[in-house]
Amino acid sequence: MGVSCELGFLNMAAPLSVEVEFGGGAELLFDGVKKHQVTLPGQEEPWDIRNLLVWIKKNLLKERPELFIQGDSVRPGILVLINDADWELLGELDYQLQDQDSILFISTLHGG
Amino acid sequence: MAGREEVLSLQAEVAQREEELSSLKQRLAAALVAEQESERLIPVSPLPPKAALSRDEILRYSRQLVLPELGVQGQLRLATASVLVVGCGGLGCPLAQYLAAAGIGRLGLVDYDVVEVSNLARQVLHGEALAGQAKVFSAAASLRRLNSAVECVPYAQALTPATALDLVRRYDVVADCSDNVPTRYLVNDACVLVGRPLVSASALRFEGQITVYHYGSGPCYRCIFPQPPPAETVTNCADGGVLGVVTGVLGCLQALEVLKIAAGLGPSYSGSLLLFDALRGHFRCIQLRRRRPDCAACGERPTVTDLQDYEDFCGSSATDKCRSLQLLTPEERVSVIDYKRLLDSGSPHLLLDVRPQVEVDICRLPHALHIPLKYLERRDVESLKLLGEAIRVGKQGTQEGASLPIYVICKLGNDSQKAVKILQSLTDLNSVTVQDVVGGLMAWAAKIDGTFPQY
């Protein structure tokens, strides 16, 4: 028992370095900055897209969160890509982030 | 020497007359087309199979004929293929131009809109002479000049749930070159119901996106976007801006995908989405999901079994015209005519222009204070200080104790209403009358000052 208590810190996920990118106009909610190299602090729960969205809302989102987030997910019309693949192929909100992952939020365009 | 001068002068005059003649011919061609084809949905028969290329065709298409991937068989397939082009704007023009040049058999052109001067920077089939004419006739006239062998069928009407299935069924491949969300869902559903591949592109600002829907086992638009975006999150080209070359690049990529499908080579972007960032010079191809078994349109148990009301589904209209918001009561607004009267009377007030800086650089009323709406939304401290100072200075011209009315103006009268709402919420401005100018600076240009630029 005592040993597992002492080693409890091992259960804690290490900080993660990930690239968060916005495009298609979604960057306008983030001061026009497209690429953000971010470090997510170590925490007990593993980082997934669900809590990454909470972190983005708190730390990066500059204005009008309703134009980016709806409920606990992104609003309709924003595609989420994990390492250049549709998040639907990887578990959507439940995808567990890995160090050096690249997450792209792209707002779809409609103009022509 | 005098002889030489006369030669030059006559040459110049001939060139000028020729230019005038060519412009007149263009207008005549469009007028003839308009006269013949304005009223009816032209019935089209299937293109007959083609067994061989003529001597003229071999010469004309020789550079692409020697490509082993295309060859004679590919060219014959192009000649018997028909493509429906939905939207003859920034994407549709270059797409139709390259398809016609490459020798596609038939082009159906759909657009309800007319050519406007602000279209000419990117909609490259339309010329100055045809401003005010229907885009489909202008495009058809240009395409006929380019390749008279290509059959152009103009439809000067919006694609609607009533007409879409019938129209899509007459063509082999559909290109979505539209500019609004309801039309994108409509085109998708029609293609799924009739079973046609859909090459879809879009562009805004410096970015573009292109993909192929409903081809083979690939997804359709609804697989990727089951829910439409909230209307207030959709930006049109008039508000967001767009560079003509960007729609040109995307329209050309779209033509390439159509050609590959029509020639039997197969598309590259079924199940993937190409993103183009013109500012950074990046192309990025991302992998999309597969066809969704639970998709409402192309899934195993589809619920979209007929076309529906897409404007209702999307909560927006099937055009890219700017929306007209109604956030304020009539008492909280003034017309440009009333504002002009007040200005002429010399009555003390503050005019607040809330447009972005880039638009203020285009044109402005010299007496206006400029604070972008974005800063007001953030309750930016510096901006509020600036506003407070302007009110203090303005009050010096008023009678003791009288408050200084504020008039808010923007381009069209939407952002100005949002700004009034924000100013009303500021406690410091409790006793101040805040109104917005209906129709904004574009109404000012149209009704008050004909020399003021429109954009």
Coordinates of C-alpha atoms in Angstrom, one line a residue:
Chain A
M1 CA 0.0 0.0 0.0
G2 CA 2.6 2.4 1.2
V3 CA 4.7 1.9 -2.0
S4 CA 1.8 2.5 -4.3
C5 CA 1.0 5.7 -2.4
E6 CA 4.6 6.9 -2.8
L7 CA 4.6 6.2 -6.5
G8 CA 1.3 7.9 -7.0
F9 CA 2.9 10.6 -9.0
L10 CA 3.6 8.1 -11.7
N11 CA -0.1 8.0 -12.5
M12 CA 0.1 11.7 -13.2
A13 CA 0.3 12.4 -17.0
A14 CA 3.4 14.4 -17.9
P15 CA 3.1 17.8 -19.5
L16 CA 2.4 17.6 -23.2
S17 CA 3.7 19.8 -26.0
V18 CA 1.2 20.1 -28.8
E19 CA 0.6 22.3 -31.8
V20 CA -2.8 23.9 -32.0
E21 CA -3.7 25.5 -35.3
F22 CA -6.7 27.4 -36.5
G23 CA -7.7 28.1 -40.1
G24 CA -10.6 29.0 -42.5
G25 CA -11.3 32.1 -40.4
A26 CA -11.4 30.4 -37.0
E27 CA -8.1 32.1 -36.3
L28 CA -9.9 35.4 -36.1
L29 CA -11.3 34.4 -32.7
F30 CA -7.6 34.0 -31.6
D31 CA -6.3 37.4 -32.5
G32 CA -5.6 36.3 -36.1
V33 CA -2.9 33.9 -34.9
K34 CA -3.0 30.6 -36.8
K35 CA -0.3 28.5 -35.1
H36 CA 0.0 28.1 -31.3
Q37 CA 2.7 25.9 -29.8
V38 CA 1.3 25.1 -26.4
T39 CA 2.4 23.1 -23.3
L40 CA -0.5 21.4 -21.5
P41 CA 0.4 21.0 -17.8
G42 CA 0.7 17.6 -16.2
Q43 CA -2.6 16.4 -14.7
E44 CA -4.1 13.3 -13.2
E45 CA -6.5 12.7 -16.1
P46 CA -5.0 12.1 -19.5
W47 CA -5.4 14.9 -21.9
D48 CA -8.1 14.3 -24.5
I49 CA -9.8 16.7 -27.0
R50 CA -12.7 17.3 -24.6
N51 CA -10.5 18.9 -21.9
L52 CA -8.2 20.4 -24.6
L53 CA -11.3 22.4 -25.7
V54 CA -11.9 23.6 -22.1
W55 CA -8.2 24.6 -21.9
I56 CA -8.4 26.5 -25.3
K57 CA -11.5 28.3 -24.1
K58 CA -9.8 29.4 -20.9
N59 CA -6.3 30.2 -22.3
L60 CA -6.4 31.0 -26.0
L61 CA -9.9 32.1 -27.0
K62 CA -10.0 35.9 -27.1
E63 CA -13.6 36.6 -28.0
R64 CA -17.1 35.3 -28.6
P65 CA -16.7 31.6 -27.4
E66 CA -20.1 30.7 -28.9
L67 CA -18.6 31.1 -32.4
F68 CA -16.1 28.3 -31.6
I69 CA -17.6 26.1 -28.8
Q70 CA -21.1 24.6 -28.5
G71 CA -21.8 22.5 -25.4
D72 CA -18.6 20.5 -24.7
S73 CA -17.7 20.2 -28.4
V74 CA -16.9 22.5 -31.3
R75 CA -19.8 24.3 -33.1
P76 CA -21.2 22.8 -36.3
G77 CA -19.1 23.8 -39.3
I78 CA -15.7 23.4 -37.6
L79 CA -13.7 20.4 -38.7
V80 CA -11.2 19.0 -36.2
L81 CA -8.1 17.3 -37.6
I82 CA -5.7 15.3 -35.5
N83 CA -2.3 15.0 -37.3
D84 CA -4.0 15.8 -40.6
A85 CA -6.8 13.2 -40.2
D86 CA -10.5 13.8 -39.5
W87 CA -11.0 13.4 -35.7
E88 CA -14.0 11.1 -36.5
L89 CA -11.5 8.4 -37.4
L90 CA -9.8 8.7 -34.0
G91 CA -12.5 8.9 -31.4
E92 CA -13.5 12.6 -31.6
L93 CA -13.7 14.1 -28.1
D94 CA -12.3 11.0 -26.5
Y95 CA -9.0 11.0 -28.5
Q96 CA -6.1 10.9 -26.0
L97 CA -3.5 13.5 -26.9
Q98 CA 0.1 12.4 -27.5
D99 CA 3.2 14.6 -27.1
Q100 CA 3.9 16.5 -30.3
D101 CA 0.4 16.0 -31.7
S102 CA -0.9 18.6 -34.2
I103 CA -4.5 19.6 -33.8
L104 CA -6.1 21.7 -36.5
F105 CA -9.5 23.4 -36.2
I106 CA -10.7 24.5 -39.6
S107 CA -13.7 26.6 -40.2
T108 CA -15.4 25.5 -43.5
L109 CA -15.6 28.1 -46.2
H110 CA -18.7 28.7 -48.2
G111 CA -17.8 31.6 -50.5
G112 CA -17.3 31.3 -54.2
Chain B
M1 CA 7.7 62.1 -91.5
A2 CA 4.2 63.4 -91.9
G3 CA 3.3 60.1 -93.8
R4 CA 4.6 58.1 -90.8
E5 CA 2.5 60.1 -88.4
E6 CA -0.6 59.6 -90.4
V7 CA 0.0 55.8 -90.5
L8 CA 0.3 55.7 -86.7
S9 CA -2.7 57.8 -86.2
L10 CA -4.8 55.7 -88.6
Q11 CA -3.6 52.5 -86.9
A12 CA -4.6 53.9 -83.6
E13 CA -8.0 54.8 -84.9
V14 CA -8.6 51.4 -86.5
A15 CA -7.6 49.7 -83.2
Q16 CA -10.1 51.9 -81.3
R17 CA -12.9 51.2 -83.7
E18 CA -12.1 47.5 -83.6
E19 CA -12.3 47.5 -79.9
E20 CA -15.7 49.3 -80.0
L21 CA -16.9 46.8 -82.6
S22 CA -15.8 43.8 -80.5
S23 CA -17.6 45.2 -77.5
L24 CA -20.8 45.8 -79.5
K25 CA -20.5 42.2 -80.8
Q26 CA -20.2 40.9 -77.3
R27 CA -23.3 42.8 -76.2
L28 CA -25.2 41.6 -79.3
A29 CA -24.2 38.0 -78.6
A30 CA -25.4 38.2 -75.0
A31 CA -28.6 39.9 -76.1
L32 CA -29.4 37.2 -78.6
V33 CA -28.8 34.5 -76.1
A34 CA -30.9 36.3 -73.6
E35 CA -33.7 36.7 -76.1
Q36 CA -33.7 33.0 -77.1
E37 CA -33.2 31.4 -73.8
S38 CA -34.5 33.5 -71.0
E39 CA -37.8 31.9 -70.4
R40 CA -37.5 28.2 -70.6
L41 CA -35.6 25.3 -69.0
I42 CA -33.9 24.1 -72.2
P43 CA -34.5 20.4 -72.7
V44 CA -31.2 18.7 -73.5
S45 CA -30.8 15.3 -75.1
P46 CA -28.0 13.0 -74.0
L47 CA -24.7 13.6 -75.9
P48 CA -24.3 10.9 -78.5
P49 CA -21.2 8.6 -78.2
K50 CA -18.3 9.7 -80.3
A51 CA -16.1 7.3 -82.2
A52 CA -13.3 9.4 -83.5
L53 CA -11.7 12.9 -83.4
S54 CA -11.8 15.1 -86.4
R55 CA -8.6 16.6 -87.9
D56 CA -9.4 20.0 -86.4
E57 CA -10.0 18.4 -83.0
I58 CA -6.7 16.5 -83.1
L59 CA -4.8 19.8 -83.8
R60 CA -6.8 21.8 -81.2
Y61 CA -6.3 19.2 -78.4
S62 CA -2.9 17.9 -79.5
R63 CA -1.0 19.0 -76.4
Q64 CA -3.3 17.0 -74.1
L65 CA -3.8 14.2 -76.6
V66 CA -0.2 13.2 -76.4
L67 CA -0.5 12.6 -72.6
P68 CA -0.7 8.8 -72.4
E69 CA -3.0 9.1 -69.3
L70 CA -5.6 11.0 -71.4
G71 CA -5.0 10.0 -75.0
V72 CA -7.7 9.7 -77.7
Q73 CA -10.0 7.6 -75.5
G74 CA -9.9 10.2 -72.7
Q75 CA -10.5 13.1 -75.1
L76 CA -13.5 11.2 -76.6
R77 CA -14.9 10.7 -73.1
L78 CA -14.5 14.5 -72.4
A79 CA -16.3 15.3 -75.6
T80 CA -19.3 13.2 -74.6
A81 CA -19.4 14.4 -70.9
S82 CA -21.7 17.0 -69.5
V83 CA -21.0 19.1 -66.4
L84 CA -23.5 21.1 -64.4
V85 CA -21.8 24.3 -63.0
V86 CA -23.7 25.6 -60.0
G87 CA -22.7 29.3 -59.7
C88 CA -20.9 31.4 -62.3
G89 CA -18.9 33.5 -60.0
G90 CA -15.2 33.4 -58.8
L91 CA -15.0 29.6 -58.9
G92 CA -17.5 28.8 -61.7
C93 CA -15.8 31.2 -64.2
P94 CA -12.3 29.6 -64.2
L95 CA -13.8 26.2 -63.9
A96 CA -16.0 26.6 -67.0
Q97 CA -13.2 28.3 -68.9
Y98 CA -10.8 25.4 -68.5
L99 CA -13.4 22.8 -69.1
A100 CA -14.5 24.5 -72.3
A101 CA -10.9 24.9 -73.4
A102 CA -10.2 21.2 -72.8
G103 CA -13.1 20.2 -75.0
I104 CA -15.8 19.1 -72.6
G105 CA -19.0 18.2 -74.4
R106 CA -21.7 20.2 -72.6
L107 CA -21.7 22.8 -69.8
G108 CA -24.9 23.6 -67.9
L109 CA -24.5 27.0 -66.2
V110 CA -26.7 27.9 -63.3
D111 CA -26.8 31.4 -61.7
Y112 CA -29.7 33.7 -60.8
D113 CA -27.5 36.7 -60.4
V114 CA -26.4 39.6 -62.7
V115 CA -22.8 40.8 -63.3
E116 CA -21.8 43.6 -61.0
V117 CA -18.7 45.8 -61.3
S118 CA -17.4 44.4 -57.9
N119 CA -17.5 40.9 -59.5
L120 CA -15.0 41.7 -62.2
A121 CA -11.8 41.4 -60.1
R122 CA -12.4 37.6 -59.8
Q123 CA -15.2 36.4 -62.1
V124 CA -13.0 36.4 -65.2
L125 CA -15.5 35.3 -67.9
H126 CA -17.5 38.6 -67.4
G127 CA -16.4 41.8 -69.0
E128 CA -17.2 45.5 -68.3
A129 CA -19.6 45.6 -71.3
L130 CA -22.0 43.1 -69.8
A131 CA -22.4 44.6 -66.3
G132 CA -26.1 44.3 -65.4
Q133 CA -26.6 41.2 -67.6
A134 CA -27.3 37.7 -66.2
K135 CA -24.1 36.0 -65.4
V136 CA -25.0 32.8 -67.2
F137 CA -25.5 34.6 -70.5
S138 CA -22.3 36.6 -70.1
A139 CA -20.4 33.4 -69.2
A140 CA -22.0 31.5 -72.1
A141 CA -21.0 34.2 -74.6
S142 CA -17.4 34.1 -73.4
L143 CA -17.2 30.4 -73.5
R144 CA -18.6 30.3 -77.0
R145 CA -15.9 32.7 -78.2
L146 CA -13.4 30.4 -76.6
N147 CA -14.7 27.1 -78.0
S148 CA -17.7 27.1 -80.3
A149 CA -17.8 23.2 -80.2
V150 CA -18.8 23.2 -76.5
E151 CA -22.5 23.3 -75.9
C152 CA -23.4 25.8 -73.2
V153 CA -26.8 25.6 -71.6
P154 CA -27.5 28.7 -69.5
Y155 CA -30.1 28.5 -66.7
A156 CA -30.7 32.1 -65.4
Q157 CA -32.4 31.0 -62.2
A158 CA -31.5 29.9 -58.7
L159 CA -31.1 26.2 -58.1
T160 CA -34.2 25.3 -56.0
P161 CA -35.5 22.1 -54.4
A162 CA -38.2 22.2 -57.2
T163 CA -35.7 22.2 -60.1
A164 CA -32.5 20.6 -58.7
L165 CA -33.3 16.9 -59.2
D166 CA -34.4 17.4 -62.8
L167 CA -31.4 19.5 -63.6
V168 CA -28.7 17.3 -61.9
R169 CA -30.1 14.2 -63.6
R170 CA -29.3 15.7 -67.0
Y171 CA -25.6 15.9 -66.3
D172 CA -22.8 13.5 -65.6
V173 CA -20.8 15.5 -63.0
V174 CA -21.7 18.4 -60.8
A175 CA -19.4 21.2 -59.7
D176 CA -20.5 23.2 -56.7
C177 CA -19.2 26.7 -57.3
S178 CA -21.9 28.3 -55.1
D179 CA -21.5 30.8 -52.4
N180 CA -23.9 29.9 -49.6
V181 CA -24.7 27.1 -47.2
P182 CA -28.3 26.2 -48.2
T183 CA -27.3 25.7 -51.8
R184 CA -24.4 23.5 -50.7
Y185 CA -26.8 21.2 -48.9
L186 CA -29.2 21.3 -51.8
V187 CA -26.6 20.4 -54.4
N188 CA -25.3 17.6 -52.1
D189 CA -28.7 16.0 -51.5
A190 CA -29.6 16.2 -55.2
C191 CA -26.3 14.5 -56.2
V192 CA -26.9 11.8 -53.6
L193 CA -30.5 11.2 -54.7
V194 CA -29.7 11.1 -58.4
G195 CA -26.3 9.4 -58.0
R196 CA -23.8 12.0 -59.4
P197 CA -20.3 12.8 -58.2
L198 CA -20.0 16.3 -56.8
V199 CA -16.8 18.3 -57.0
S200 CA -17.0 21.0 -54.4
A201 CA -14.8 24.1 -53.8
S202 CA -15.0 27.2 -51.7
A203 CA -12.9 30.2 -51.0
L204 CA -12.7 33.2 -48.7
R205 CA -10.0 35.8 -47.9
F206 CA -6.7 34.1 -48.7
E207 CA -7.9 30.5 -48.2
G208 CA -9.6 27.8 -50.2
Q209 CA -10.9 24.3 -49.7
I210 CA -11.7 21.6 -52.3
T211 CA -13.0 18.0 -52.1
V212 CA -15.1 15.5 -54.0
Y213 CA -18.3 14.2 -52.5
H214 CA -20.3 11.1 -53.2
Y215 CA -17.8 9.4 -55.4
G216 CA -17.2 5.6 -54.9
S217 CA -17.2 4.8 -51.2
G218 CA -16.3 8.4 -50.3
P219 CA -18.4 10.6 -48.0
C220 CA -21.0 13.1 -49.0
Y221 CA -21.3 16.7 -47.6
R222 CA -23.7 15.6 -44.9
C223 CA -21.3 12.8 -43.7
I224 CA -18.8 15.6 -42.9
F225 CA -21.3 18.3 -41.9
P226 CA -24.5 16.7 -40.5
Q227 CA -25.5 20.0 -39.0
P228 CA -25.4 23.4 -40.7
P229 CA -23.2 26.1 -39.1
P230 CA -25.1 28.8 -37.1
A231 CA -26.0 31.5 -39.6
E232 CA -24.0 34.2 -37.7
T233 CA -20.8 32.2 -38.1
V234 CA -20.9 32.3 -41.9
T235 CA -18.9 35.0 -43.6
N236 CA -19.6 36.0 -47.3
C237 CA -17.1 37.4 -49.8
A238 CA -18.5 40.9 -49.5
D239 CA -17.9 41.0 -45.7
G240 CA -14.7 38.9 -45.4
G241 CA -13.1 39.8 -48.7
V242 CA -11.5 37.4 -51.2
L243 CA -8.6 37.6 -53.6
G244 CA -9.5 36.8 -57.2
V245 CA -6.4 34.6 -57.7
V246 CA -7.5 32.4 -54.8
T247 CA -10.9 31.6 -56.3
G248 CA -9.0 31.2 -59.6
V249 CA -6.7 28.6 -58.1
L250 CA -9.5 26.7 -56.5
G251 CA -11.7 26.9 -59.7
C252 CA -8.8 25.4 -61.7
L253 CA -8.3 22.6 -59.2
Q254 CA -12.0 21.9 -59.3
A255 CA -11.8 21.8 -63.2
L256 CA -8.9 19.3 -62.8
E257 CA -11.0 17.0 -60.6
V258 CA -14.0 17.3 -63.0
L259 CA -11.7 16.5 -66.0
K260 CA -10.2 13.5 -64.3
I261 CA -13.6 12.1 -63.4
A262 CA -15.0 12.8 -66.9
A263 CA -12.0 11.2 -68.6
G264 CA -12.2 8.1 -66.5
L265 CA -9.0 8.8 -64.5
G266 CA -10.8 9.1 -61.2
P267 CA -10.5 12.1 -58.8
S268 CA -7.7 12.7 -56.2
Y269 CA -9.8 14.3 -53.5
S270 CA -12.6 11.8 -52.8
G271 CA -12.4 11.3 -49.0
S272 CA -9.8 14.0 -48.6
L273 CA -9.9 17.7 -48.4
L274 CA -7.3 20.0 -49.8
L275 CA -6.7 23.2 -47.9
F276 CA -4.9 26.1 -49.6
D277 CA -3.5 29.0 -47.7
A278 CA -2.5 31.6 -50.2
L279 CA -0.8 33.9 -47.7
R280 CA 1.6 31.3 -46.5
G281 CA 1.8 29.5 -49.9
H282 CA 0.8 26.2 -48.3
F283 CA -1.2 23.3 -49.7
R284 CA -2.3 20.7 -47.1
C285 CA -4.3 17.6 -47.8
I286 CA -6.2 16.0 -44.9
Q287 CA -7.9 12.7 -44.7
L288 CA -11.6 12.8 -44.2
R289 CA -13.9 10.2 -42.6
R290 CA -15.4 7.5 -44.7
R291 CA -19.1 7.4 -45.7
R292 CA -21.1 7.4 -42.5
P293 CA -23.5 4.5 -42.2
D294 CA -25.9 6.8 -40.3
C295 CA -25.7 9.7 -42.8
A296 CA -29.1 11.3 -43.3
A297 CA -28.5 11.5 -47.1
C298 CA -26.2 8.7 -48.2
G299 CA -26.3 6.3 -45.2
E300 CA -27.9 2.9 -44.9
R301 CA -31.3 4.3 -43.8
P302 CA -31.4 7.7 -45.3
T303 CA -34.0 10.2 -43.9
V304 CA -33.4 12.6 -46.8
T305 CA -35.5 10.9 -49.4
D306 CA -36.6 14.1 -51.2
L307 CA -35.3 17.6 -51.4
Q308 CA -36.4 19.9 -48.5
D309 CA -36.5 23.5 -47.5
Y310 CA -32.8 24.3 -47.2
E311 CA -33.1 28.0 -46.2
D312 CA -35.2 26.8 -43.3
F313 CA -32.8 24.0 -42.5
C314 CA -29.8 26.4 -42.5
G315 CA -31.6 29.4 -41.0
S316 CA -30.1 31.6 -43.8
S317 CA -31.0 32.6 -47.4
A318 CA -29.6 30.9 -50.5
T319 CA -27.6 33.9 -51.6
D320 CA -24.4 35.5 -50.4
K321 CA -26.0 38.9 -50.1
C322 CA -25.4 40.7 -46.8
R323 CA -28.0 40.1 -44.1
S324 CA -30.0 42.9 -42.7
L325 CA -30.2 42.7 -38.9
Q326 CA -33.0 44.2 -36.9
L327 CA -31.6 44.5 -33.4
L328 CA -32.9 48.0 -32.5
T329 CA -36.4 49.6 -32.4
P330 CA -37.2 52.3 -35.0
E331 CA -36.8 54.9 -32.2
E332 CA -33.2 53.9 -31.8
R333 CA -32.3 54.5 -35.4
V334 CA -32.1 57.4 -37.8
S335 CA -32.1 57.5 -41.6
V336 CA -29.2 58.9 -43.6
I337 CA -31.6 61.7 -44.7
D338 CA -32.4 62.7 -41.1
Y339 CA -28.7 62.4 -40.2
K340 CA -27.8 64.7 -43.1
R341 CA -30.4 67.2 -42.0
L342 CA -29.0 67.2 -38.4
L343 CA -25.4 67.5 -39.7
D344 CA -26.4 70.5 -41.9
S345 CA -28.1 72.2 -38.9
G346 CA -24.8 72.2 -37.0
S347 CA -26.4 70.4 -34.1
P348 CA -23.7 69.1 -31.7
H349 CA -23.3 65.4 -31.8
L350 CA -20.7 62.6 -32.0
L351 CA -20.6 60.4 -35.1
L352 CA -18.9 57.1 -34.3
D353 CA -17.7 54.9 -37.2
V354 CA -17.3 51.3 -36.0
R355 CA -15.9 49.7 -39.1
P356 CA -12.6 47.8 -39.2
Q357 CA -9.5 50.0 -39.9
V358 CA -9.0 48.4 -43.4
E359 CA -12.4 49.7 -44.4
V360 CA -11.9 53.1 -42.9
D361 CA -8.7 53.4 -45.1
I362 CA -11.0 52.9 -48.1
C363 CA -13.3 55.8 -47.3
R364 CA -14.6 57.7 -44.3
L365 CA -16.6 60.7 -43.2
P366 CA -14.0 63.2 -42.0
H367 CA -15.8 64.2 -38.9
A368 CA -16.4 60.7 -37.6
L369 CA -14.6 59.2 -34.6
H370 CA -13.3 55.8 -35.4
I371 CA -13.5 52.9 -32.9
P372 CA -13.8 49.4 -34.5
L373 CA -16.7 47.3 -33.2
K374 CA -14.2 44.6 -32.1
Y375 CA -12.7 47.0 -29.5
L376 CA -16.1 47.9 -28.2
E377 CA -17.1 44.2 -27.9
R378 CA -14.0 43.7 -25.7
R379 CA -14.7 46.8 -23.7
D380 CA -11.2 47.9 -24.6
V381 CA -10.0 50.4 -22.0
E382 CA -8.1 52.7 -24.4
S383 CA -11.0 52.8 -26.8
L384 CA -13.5 53.7 -24.1
K385 CA -11.1 56.4 -22.9
L386 CA -11.0 57.8 -26.4
L387 CA -14.8 57.8 -26.6
G388 CA -15.1 59.5 -23.2
E389 CA -12.7 62.2 -24.2
A390 CA -14.6 62.8 -27.5
I391 CA -17.8 63.1 -25.6
R392 CA -16.2 65.6 -23.1
V393 CA -14.9 67.7 -26.0
G394 CA -18.2 67.6 -27.9
K395 CA -20.1 68.6 -24.8
Q396 CA -18.2 71.9 -24.7
G397 CA -20.3 73.0 -27.7
T398 CA -23.6 72.2 -26.0
Q399 CA -25.7 74.0 -23.5
E400 CA -24.9 73.5 -19.8
G401 CA -26.2 70.1 -18.7
A402 CA -27.4 69.0 -22.2
S403 CA -26.1 65.5 -23.2
L404 CA -24.3 64.9 -26.5
P405 CA -26.2 62.5 -28.7
I406 CA -24.1 59.7 -30.4
Y407 CA -24.8 58.4 -33.9
V408 CA -23.2 55.1 -34.8
I409 CA -22.4 54.3 -38.4
C410 CA -20.8 51.3 -40.3
K411 CA -20.9 50.0 -43.9
L412 CA -24.4 48.6 -44.1
G413 CA -26.1 49.2 -40.7
N414 CA -25.6 45.8 -39.0
D415 CA -22.5 46.4 -36.9
S416 CA -23.7 49.8 -36.0
Q417 CA -26.7 48.2 -34.3
K418 CA -24.5 45.8 -32.3
A419 CA -22.4 48.8 -31.3
V420 CA -25.5 50.7 -30.1
K421 CA -26.4 47.7 -27.9
I422 CA -22.9 47.7 -26.4
L423 CA -22.9 51.5 -25.7
Q424 CA -26.4 51.2 -24.1
S425 CA -24.9 48.7 -21.7
L426 CA -22.2 51.0 -20.5
T427 CA -23.2 52.7 -17.3
D428 CA -21.1 55.8 -18.1
L429 CA -23.4 56.5 -21.0
N430 CA -26.7 56.1 -19.1
S431 CA -28.0 59.5 -19.9
V432 CA -26.7 59.6 -23.5
T433 CA -28.9 59.1 -26.5
V434 CA -27.3 56.5 -28.8
Q435 CA -28.8 55.8 -32.3
D436 CA -27.5 54.1 -35.4
V437 CA -27.7 55.2 -39.0
V438 CA -29.9 52.9 -41.0
G439 CA -28.1 51.4 -44.1
G440 CA -24.7 52.9 -43.0
L441 CA -22.2 54.5 -45.4
M442 CA -23.5 52.6 -48.4
A443 CA -26.9 54.3 -47.9
W444 CA -25.0 57.6 -47.5
A445 CA -23.3 56.9 -50.9
A446 CA -26.6 55.9 -52.6
K447 CA -28.9 58.7 -51.2
I448 CA -26.8 61.6 -50.0
D449 CA -23.4 61.8 -51.6
G450 CA -23.0 60.3 -55.0
T451 CA -19.2 60.9 -54.9
F452 CA -18.8 58.8 -51.8
P453 CA -17.2 55.4 -52.7
Q454 CA -19.2 52.2 -52.7
Y455 CA -17.4 48.9 -51.9

